[in-house]
Structures are given as structure tokens and as C-alpha cells.
PDB file of C-alpha atoms in Angstrom:
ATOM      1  CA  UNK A  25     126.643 143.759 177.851  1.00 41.00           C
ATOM      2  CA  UNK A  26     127.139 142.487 174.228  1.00 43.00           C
ATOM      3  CA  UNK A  27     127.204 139.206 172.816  1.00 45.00           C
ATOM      4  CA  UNK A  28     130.698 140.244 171.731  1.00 46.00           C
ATOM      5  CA  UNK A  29     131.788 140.465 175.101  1.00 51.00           C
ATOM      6  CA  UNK A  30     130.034 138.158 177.621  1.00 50.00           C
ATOM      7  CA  UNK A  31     131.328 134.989 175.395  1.00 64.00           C
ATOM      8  CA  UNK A  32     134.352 135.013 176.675  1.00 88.00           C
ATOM      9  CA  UNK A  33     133.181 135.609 180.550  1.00 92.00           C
ATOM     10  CA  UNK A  34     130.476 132.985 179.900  1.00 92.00           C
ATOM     11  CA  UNK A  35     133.168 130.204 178.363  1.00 91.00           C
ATOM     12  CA  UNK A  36     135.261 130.915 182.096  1.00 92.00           C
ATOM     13  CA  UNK A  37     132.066 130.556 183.961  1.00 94.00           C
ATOM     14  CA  UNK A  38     130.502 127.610 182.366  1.00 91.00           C
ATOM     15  CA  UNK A  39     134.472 126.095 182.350  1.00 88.00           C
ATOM     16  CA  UNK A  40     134.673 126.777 186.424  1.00 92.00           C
ATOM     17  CA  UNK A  41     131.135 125.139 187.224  1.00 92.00           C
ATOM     18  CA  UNK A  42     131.908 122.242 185.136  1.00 87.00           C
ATOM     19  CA  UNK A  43     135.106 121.642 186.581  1.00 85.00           C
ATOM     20  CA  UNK A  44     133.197 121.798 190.049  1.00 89.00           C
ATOM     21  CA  UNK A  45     130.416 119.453 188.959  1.00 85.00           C
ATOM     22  CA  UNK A  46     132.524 116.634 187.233  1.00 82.00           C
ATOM     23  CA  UNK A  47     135.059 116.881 189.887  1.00 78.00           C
ATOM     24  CA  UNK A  48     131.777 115.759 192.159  1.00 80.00           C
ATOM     25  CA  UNK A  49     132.206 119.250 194.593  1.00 86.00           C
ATOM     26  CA  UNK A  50     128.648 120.495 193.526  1.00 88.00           C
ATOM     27  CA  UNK A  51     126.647 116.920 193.480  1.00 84.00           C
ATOM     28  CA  UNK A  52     123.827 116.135 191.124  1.00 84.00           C
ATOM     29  CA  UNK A  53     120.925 118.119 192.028  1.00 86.00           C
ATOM     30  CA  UNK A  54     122.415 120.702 193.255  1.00 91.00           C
ATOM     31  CA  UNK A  55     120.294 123.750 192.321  1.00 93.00           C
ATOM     32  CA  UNK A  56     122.616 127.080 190.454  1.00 94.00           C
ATOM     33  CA  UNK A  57     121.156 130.428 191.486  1.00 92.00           C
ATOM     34  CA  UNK A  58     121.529 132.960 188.651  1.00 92.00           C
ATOM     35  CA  UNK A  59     122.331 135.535 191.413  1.00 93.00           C
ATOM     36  CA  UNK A  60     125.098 133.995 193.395  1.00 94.00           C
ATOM     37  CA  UNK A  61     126.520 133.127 190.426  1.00 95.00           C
ATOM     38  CA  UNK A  62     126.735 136.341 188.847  1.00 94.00           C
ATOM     39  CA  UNK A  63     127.639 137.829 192.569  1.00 94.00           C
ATOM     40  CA  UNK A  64     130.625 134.826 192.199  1.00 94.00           C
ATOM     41  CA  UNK A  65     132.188 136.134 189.309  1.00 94.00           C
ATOM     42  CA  UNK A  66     131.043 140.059 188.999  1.00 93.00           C
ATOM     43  CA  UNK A  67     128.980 139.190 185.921  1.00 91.00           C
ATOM     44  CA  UNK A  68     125.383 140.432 185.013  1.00 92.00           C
ATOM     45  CA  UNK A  69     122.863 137.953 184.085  1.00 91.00           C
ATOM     46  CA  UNK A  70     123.932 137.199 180.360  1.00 93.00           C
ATOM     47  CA  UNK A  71     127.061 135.377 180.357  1.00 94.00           C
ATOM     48  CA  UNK A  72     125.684 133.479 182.875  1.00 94.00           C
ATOM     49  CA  UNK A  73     122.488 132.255 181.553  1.00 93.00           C
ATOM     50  CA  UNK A  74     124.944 131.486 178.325  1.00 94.00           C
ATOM     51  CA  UNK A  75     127.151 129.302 180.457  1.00 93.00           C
ATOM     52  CA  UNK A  76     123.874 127.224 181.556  1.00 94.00           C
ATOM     53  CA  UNK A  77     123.163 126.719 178.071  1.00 92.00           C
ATOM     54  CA  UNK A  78     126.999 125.391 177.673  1.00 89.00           C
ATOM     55  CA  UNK A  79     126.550 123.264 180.619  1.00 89.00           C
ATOM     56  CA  UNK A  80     123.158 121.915 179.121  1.00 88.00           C
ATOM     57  CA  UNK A  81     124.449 120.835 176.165  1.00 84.00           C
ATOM     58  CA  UNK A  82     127.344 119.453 177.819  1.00 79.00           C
ATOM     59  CA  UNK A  83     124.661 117.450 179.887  1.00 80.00           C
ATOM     60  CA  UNK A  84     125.816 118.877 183.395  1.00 85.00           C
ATOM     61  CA  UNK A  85     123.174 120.386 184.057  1.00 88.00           C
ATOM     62  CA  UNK A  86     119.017 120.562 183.463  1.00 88.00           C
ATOM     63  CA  UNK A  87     116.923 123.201 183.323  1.00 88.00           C
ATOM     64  CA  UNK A  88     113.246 122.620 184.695  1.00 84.00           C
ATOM     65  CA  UNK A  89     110.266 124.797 184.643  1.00 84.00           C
ATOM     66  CA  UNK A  90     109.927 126.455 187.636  1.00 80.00           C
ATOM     67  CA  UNK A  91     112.574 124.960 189.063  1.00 82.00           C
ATOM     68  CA  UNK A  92     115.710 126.950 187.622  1.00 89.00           C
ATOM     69  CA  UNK A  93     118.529 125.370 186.700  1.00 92.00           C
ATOM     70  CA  UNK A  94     119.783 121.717 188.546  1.00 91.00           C
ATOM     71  CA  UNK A  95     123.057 120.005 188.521  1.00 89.00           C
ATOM     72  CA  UNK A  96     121.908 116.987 186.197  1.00 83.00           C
ATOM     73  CA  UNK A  97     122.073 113.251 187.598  1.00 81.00           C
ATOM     74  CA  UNK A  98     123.041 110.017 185.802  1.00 80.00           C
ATOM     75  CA  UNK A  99     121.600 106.725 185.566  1.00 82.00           C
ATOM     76  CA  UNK A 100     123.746 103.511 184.664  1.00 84.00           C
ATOM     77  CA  UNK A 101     122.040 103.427 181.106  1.00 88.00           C
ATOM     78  CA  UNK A 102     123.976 107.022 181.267  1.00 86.00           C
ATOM     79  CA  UNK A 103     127.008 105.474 181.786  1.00 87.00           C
ATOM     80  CA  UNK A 104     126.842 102.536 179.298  1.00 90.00           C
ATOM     81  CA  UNK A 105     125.958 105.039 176.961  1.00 92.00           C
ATOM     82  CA  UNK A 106     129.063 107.357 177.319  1.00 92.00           C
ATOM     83  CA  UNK A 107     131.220 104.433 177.095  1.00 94.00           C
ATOM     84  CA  UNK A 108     130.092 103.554 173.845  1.00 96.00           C
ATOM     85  CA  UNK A 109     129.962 106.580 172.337  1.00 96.00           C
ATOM     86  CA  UNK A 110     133.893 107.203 173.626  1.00 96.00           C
ATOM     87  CA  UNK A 111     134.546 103.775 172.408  1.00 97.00           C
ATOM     88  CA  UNK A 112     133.499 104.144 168.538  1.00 98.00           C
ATOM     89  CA  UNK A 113     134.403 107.924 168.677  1.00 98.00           C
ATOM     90  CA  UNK A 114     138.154 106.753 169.933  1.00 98.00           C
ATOM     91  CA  UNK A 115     138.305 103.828 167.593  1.00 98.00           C
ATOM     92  CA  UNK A 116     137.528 106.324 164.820  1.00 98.00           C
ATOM     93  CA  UNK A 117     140.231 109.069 166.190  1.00 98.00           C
ATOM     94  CA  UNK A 118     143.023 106.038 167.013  1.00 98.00           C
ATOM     95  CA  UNK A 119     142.750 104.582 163.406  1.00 98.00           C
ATOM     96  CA  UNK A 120     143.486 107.819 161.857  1.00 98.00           C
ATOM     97  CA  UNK A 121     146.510 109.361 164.114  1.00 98.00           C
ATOM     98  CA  UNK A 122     148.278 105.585 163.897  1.00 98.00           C
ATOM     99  CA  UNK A 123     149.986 106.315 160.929  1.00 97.00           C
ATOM    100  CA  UNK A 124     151.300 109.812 162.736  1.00 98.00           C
ATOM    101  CA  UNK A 125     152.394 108.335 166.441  1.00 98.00           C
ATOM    102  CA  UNK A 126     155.825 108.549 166.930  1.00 98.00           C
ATOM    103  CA  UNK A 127     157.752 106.705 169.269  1.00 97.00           C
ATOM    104  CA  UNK A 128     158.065 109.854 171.345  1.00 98.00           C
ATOM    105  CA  UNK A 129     154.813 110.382 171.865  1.00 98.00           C
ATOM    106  CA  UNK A 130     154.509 106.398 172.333  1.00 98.00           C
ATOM    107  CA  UNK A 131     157.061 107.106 175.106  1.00 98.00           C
ATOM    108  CA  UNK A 132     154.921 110.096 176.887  1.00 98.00           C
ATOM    109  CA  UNK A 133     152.006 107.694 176.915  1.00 97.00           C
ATOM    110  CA  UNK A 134     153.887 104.795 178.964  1.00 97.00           C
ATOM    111  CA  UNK A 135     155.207 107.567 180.732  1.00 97.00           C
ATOM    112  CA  UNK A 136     151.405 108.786 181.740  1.00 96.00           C
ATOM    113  CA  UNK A 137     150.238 105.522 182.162  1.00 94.00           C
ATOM    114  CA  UNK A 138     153.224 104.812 184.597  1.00 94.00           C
ATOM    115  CA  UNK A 139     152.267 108.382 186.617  1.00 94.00           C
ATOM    116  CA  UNK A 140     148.766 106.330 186.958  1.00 91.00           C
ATOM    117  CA  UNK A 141     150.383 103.682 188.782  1.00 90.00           C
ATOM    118  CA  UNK A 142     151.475 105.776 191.295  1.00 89.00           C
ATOM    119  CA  UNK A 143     148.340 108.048 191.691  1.00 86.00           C
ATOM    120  CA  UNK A 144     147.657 108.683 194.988  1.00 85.00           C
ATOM    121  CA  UNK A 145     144.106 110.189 193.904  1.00 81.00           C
ATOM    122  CA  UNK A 146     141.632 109.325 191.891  1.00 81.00           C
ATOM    123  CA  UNK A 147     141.743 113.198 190.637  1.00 82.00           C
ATOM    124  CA  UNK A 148     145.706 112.262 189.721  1.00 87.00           C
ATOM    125  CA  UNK A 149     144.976 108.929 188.416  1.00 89.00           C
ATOM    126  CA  UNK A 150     142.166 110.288 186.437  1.00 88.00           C
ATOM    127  CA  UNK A 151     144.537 113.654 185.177  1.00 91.00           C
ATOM    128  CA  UNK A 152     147.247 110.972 183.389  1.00 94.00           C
ATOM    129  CA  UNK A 153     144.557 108.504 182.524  1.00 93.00           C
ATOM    130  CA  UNK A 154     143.104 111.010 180.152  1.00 94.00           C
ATOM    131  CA  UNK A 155     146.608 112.479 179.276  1.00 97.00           C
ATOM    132  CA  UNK A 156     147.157 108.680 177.793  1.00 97.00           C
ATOM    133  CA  UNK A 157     144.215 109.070 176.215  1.00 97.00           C
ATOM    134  CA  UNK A 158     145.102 112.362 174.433  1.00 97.00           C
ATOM    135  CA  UNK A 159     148.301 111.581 173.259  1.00 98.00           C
ATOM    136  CA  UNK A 160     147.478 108.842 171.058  1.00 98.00           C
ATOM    137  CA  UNK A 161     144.529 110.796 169.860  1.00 98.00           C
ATOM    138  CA  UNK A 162     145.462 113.963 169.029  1.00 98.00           C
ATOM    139  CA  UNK A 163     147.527 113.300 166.064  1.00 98.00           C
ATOM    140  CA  UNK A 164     144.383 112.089 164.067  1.00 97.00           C
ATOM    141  CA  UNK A 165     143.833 116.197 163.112  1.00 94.00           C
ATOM    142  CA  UNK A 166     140.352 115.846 163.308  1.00 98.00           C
ATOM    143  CA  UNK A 167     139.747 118.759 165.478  1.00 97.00           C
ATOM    144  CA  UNK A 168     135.606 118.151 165.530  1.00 97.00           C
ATOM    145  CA  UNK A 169     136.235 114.443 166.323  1.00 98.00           C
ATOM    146  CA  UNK A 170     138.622 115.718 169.100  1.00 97.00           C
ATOM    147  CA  UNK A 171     136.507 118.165 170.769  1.00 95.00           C
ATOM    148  CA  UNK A 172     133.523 115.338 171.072  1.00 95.00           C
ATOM    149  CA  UNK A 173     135.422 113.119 172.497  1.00 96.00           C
ATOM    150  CA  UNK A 174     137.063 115.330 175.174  1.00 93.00           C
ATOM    151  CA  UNK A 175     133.479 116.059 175.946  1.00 89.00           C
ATOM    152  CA  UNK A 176     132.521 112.491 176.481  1.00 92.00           C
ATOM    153  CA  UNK A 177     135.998 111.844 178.391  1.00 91.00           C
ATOM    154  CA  UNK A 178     134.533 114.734 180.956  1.00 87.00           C
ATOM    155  CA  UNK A 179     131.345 112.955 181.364  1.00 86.00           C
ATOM    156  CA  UNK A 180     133.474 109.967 181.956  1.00 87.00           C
ATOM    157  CA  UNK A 181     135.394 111.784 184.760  1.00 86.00           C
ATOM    158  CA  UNK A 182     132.080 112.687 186.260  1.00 83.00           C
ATOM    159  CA  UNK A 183     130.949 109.139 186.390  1.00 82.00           C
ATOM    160  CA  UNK A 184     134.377 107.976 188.218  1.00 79.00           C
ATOM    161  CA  UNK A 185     135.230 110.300 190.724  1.00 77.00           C
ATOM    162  CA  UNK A 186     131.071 109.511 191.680  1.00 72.00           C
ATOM    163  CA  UNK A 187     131.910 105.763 191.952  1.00 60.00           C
ATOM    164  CA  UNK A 188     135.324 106.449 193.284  1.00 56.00           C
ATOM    165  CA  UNK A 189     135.098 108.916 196.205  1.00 51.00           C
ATOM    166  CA  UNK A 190     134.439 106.963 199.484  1.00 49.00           C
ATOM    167  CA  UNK A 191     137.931 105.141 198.901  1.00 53.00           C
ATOM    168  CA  UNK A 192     140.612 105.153 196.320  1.00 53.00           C
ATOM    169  CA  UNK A 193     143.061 102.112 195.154  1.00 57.00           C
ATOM    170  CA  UNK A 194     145.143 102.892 192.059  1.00 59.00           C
ATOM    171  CA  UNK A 195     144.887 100.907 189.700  1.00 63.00           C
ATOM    172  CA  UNK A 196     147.280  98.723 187.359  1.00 64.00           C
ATOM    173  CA  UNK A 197     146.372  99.544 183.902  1.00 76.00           C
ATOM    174  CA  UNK A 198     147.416  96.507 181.538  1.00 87.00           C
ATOM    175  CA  UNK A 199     144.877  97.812 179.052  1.00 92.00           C
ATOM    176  CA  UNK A 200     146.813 100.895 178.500  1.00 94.00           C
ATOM    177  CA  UNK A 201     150.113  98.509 178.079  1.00 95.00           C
ATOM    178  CA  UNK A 202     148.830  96.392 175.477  1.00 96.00           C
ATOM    179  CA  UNK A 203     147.206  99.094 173.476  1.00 97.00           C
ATOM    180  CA  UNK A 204     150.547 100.504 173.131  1.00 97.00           C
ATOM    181  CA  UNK A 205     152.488  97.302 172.447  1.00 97.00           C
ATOM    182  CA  UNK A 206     150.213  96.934 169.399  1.00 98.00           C
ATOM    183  CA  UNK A 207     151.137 100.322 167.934  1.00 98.00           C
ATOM    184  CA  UNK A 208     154.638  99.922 168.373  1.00 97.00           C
ATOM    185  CA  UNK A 209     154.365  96.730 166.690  1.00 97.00           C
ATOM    186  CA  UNK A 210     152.201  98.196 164.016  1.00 97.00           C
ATOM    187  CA  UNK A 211     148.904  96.388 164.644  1.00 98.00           C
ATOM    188  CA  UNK A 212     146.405  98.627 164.271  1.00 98.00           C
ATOM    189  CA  UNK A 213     143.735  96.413 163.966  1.00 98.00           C
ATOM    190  CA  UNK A 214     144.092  95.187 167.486  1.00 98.00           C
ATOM    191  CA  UNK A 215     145.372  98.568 169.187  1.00 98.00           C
ATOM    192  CA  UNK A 216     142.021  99.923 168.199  1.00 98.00           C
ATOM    193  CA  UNK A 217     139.909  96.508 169.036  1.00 97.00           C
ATOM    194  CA  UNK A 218     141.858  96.687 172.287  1.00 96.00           C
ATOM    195  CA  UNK A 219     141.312 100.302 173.030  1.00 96.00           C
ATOM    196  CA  UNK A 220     137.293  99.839 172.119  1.00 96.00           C
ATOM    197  CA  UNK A 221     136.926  96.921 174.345  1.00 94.00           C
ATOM    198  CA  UNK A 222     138.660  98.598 176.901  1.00 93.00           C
ATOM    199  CA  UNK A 223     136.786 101.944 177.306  1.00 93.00           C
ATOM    200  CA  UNK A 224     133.350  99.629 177.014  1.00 92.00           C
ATOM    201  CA  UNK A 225     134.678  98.133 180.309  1.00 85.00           C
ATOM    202  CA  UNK A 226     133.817 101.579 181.865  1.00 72.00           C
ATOM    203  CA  UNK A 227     130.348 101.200 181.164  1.00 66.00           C
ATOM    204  CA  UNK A 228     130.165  98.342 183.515  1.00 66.00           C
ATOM    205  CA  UNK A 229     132.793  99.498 186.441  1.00 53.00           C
ATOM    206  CA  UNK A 230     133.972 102.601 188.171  1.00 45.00           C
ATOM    207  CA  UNK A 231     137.263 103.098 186.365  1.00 40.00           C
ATOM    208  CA  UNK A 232     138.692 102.869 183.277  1.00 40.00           C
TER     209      UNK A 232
END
């Protein structure tokens, strides 16, 4: 099979497994057989051994000498590390799409943020949490920035349905409230302070 044509196979593989592994359904450790794998989703070797590498650099998974590849674990320095990354990475984003938010899509975020109110999941709560997120991102047209900070928001996901899965109490989320009460009132300054300060919080609890 060519290059050509196990990249797209190996983007829907790597996509499935790491939908499976932040969702906390394969758990950390977890070896991946090459075989079953490929058996899984009538594929030869290629696209799959390309999907590990996606899922490696992602930082899903590890791959050990003699060992194969492993579902990778996470350690609280992990976490506190994600959360800063997000939290100057989002700054950055938030600071340039300010100028472009309209109050429309300032509406669709307290609409989201409301939806999270009313989770009954974590896997819900977590779906508009990140939908919040996006909205007041994406208008910064920085589609690098973007992309590594919808990677970091996965690992994020990983790290709370982990914490979250033995019970599940939604949450109120005044953070999200008075980030947007800023922009609508044109502070950007503080809507960007407040967003920072509030992903940070993740590195210390469950949820964000």
C-alpha cells in the first residue's frame, strides 16, 4: 500500500484509538497489538504503524523496546504541565480573535456554557465545555495556534474523564461567565487574565 493511500486510513485509525483512549475506554497501559488492530479495521500493517506514530506524538501512547506499543500514563506534573501550556497558548489565541467576537458567537458560548449546567455526563459536560472553548478561539485565524491547542484540550479531556469517572456532579461554571462578561464589556485585559487563571485551575483539580 502507498504512502499516498494509507494516510488517510491511518488519520481514521489513529482518530478512533484516540477517541477510545482519552475517553478512558482503553486505560493507560493498555498494550495495542499491530494485528488486532489491522484485523479491526481491514488494514495491513502500514497505516497502522503510522497511526502509532500520530498517537506518539500526540502523547497517547509509548512505544517501548520489546514491549510494542502501550497506552501512555500520566503523572500530576503531566497535568500541571498541560494546563499551562493551554493557558499561555489560549491567552495568545483569545487576545487575537477579541477584536473579531461578535455578539453572536458571544451568545453560542453562554449558550454552551448553559448546556454544561445541565450535563448529565461528564462526556456531555466535557463536549460543551470545549465547544465554549472553541468559539471564542477560533476567530483568532491562527490555524497552527488552533490545532495545538485542540491537541492540548484532548489531553485535557483525558486527564478529566480519569479523575471524573467513579461519580459525576456537574458543575457551575462562573469562570466561563465572567470571561464572557469581560468581552462584552471590552476588557480584554481581564477576559484573557481570567481565562489563563482559569484553565491553570485544571492543573490542580479534576475539571475545568
Amino acid at each position: 500500500m502507498s504512502t499516498a493511500k494509507s494516510e488517510p486510513l491511518a488519520l481514521r485509525i489513529s482518530q478512533a484509538l484516540a477517541e477510545r483512549i482519552i475517553s478512558g475506554q482503553i486505560a493507560a497501559g493498555t498494550p495495542l497489538r499491530q494485528d488486532h488492530i489491522a484485523a479491526e479495521f481491514g488494514a495491513s500493517h502500514v497505516p497502522v504503524r503510522e497511526a502509532f506514530r500520530r498517537l506518539e506524538a500526540q502523547g497517547l501512547v509509548q512505544s517501548l523496546p520489546r514491549r510494542g506499543v502501550r497506552v501512555a500514563g500520566f503523572s500530576p506534573a503531566e497535568v500541571r504541565e498541560v494546563a499551562e501550556m493551554r493557558a499561555s497558548l489560549e491567552a495568545l489565541a483569545l487576545r487575537h480573535a477579541a477584536p473579531h467576537l461578535t455578539q453572536a458567537i458571544l451568545n453560542s458560548a453562554e449558550d454552551a456554557t448553559r448546556a454544561g449546567d445541565h450535563a448529565p455526563d461528564v462526556q456531555a459536560w466535557e463536549e460543551q465545555n470545549r465547544l465554549f472553548h472553541t468559539l471564542i478561539l477560533a476567530p483568532c485565524k491562527m490555524p497552527r495556534l488552533l490545532r495545538a491547542i485542540d491537541d492540548l484540550q484532548a489531553t485535557s479531556a483525558r486527564f478529566l474523564f480519569s479523575g471524573w469517572r467513579a461519580e459525576w456532579e456537574t458543575p457551575t461554571d462562573r469562570d466561563h461567565r465572567a470571561i464572557l462578561a469581560a468581552l462584552r464589556a471590552k476588557d480584554v485585559d481581564a477576559a484573557v487574565t481570567k481565562l489563563a487563571r482559569h484553565i491553570l485551575w485544571s492543573g490542580k483539580r479534576p475539571a475545568q
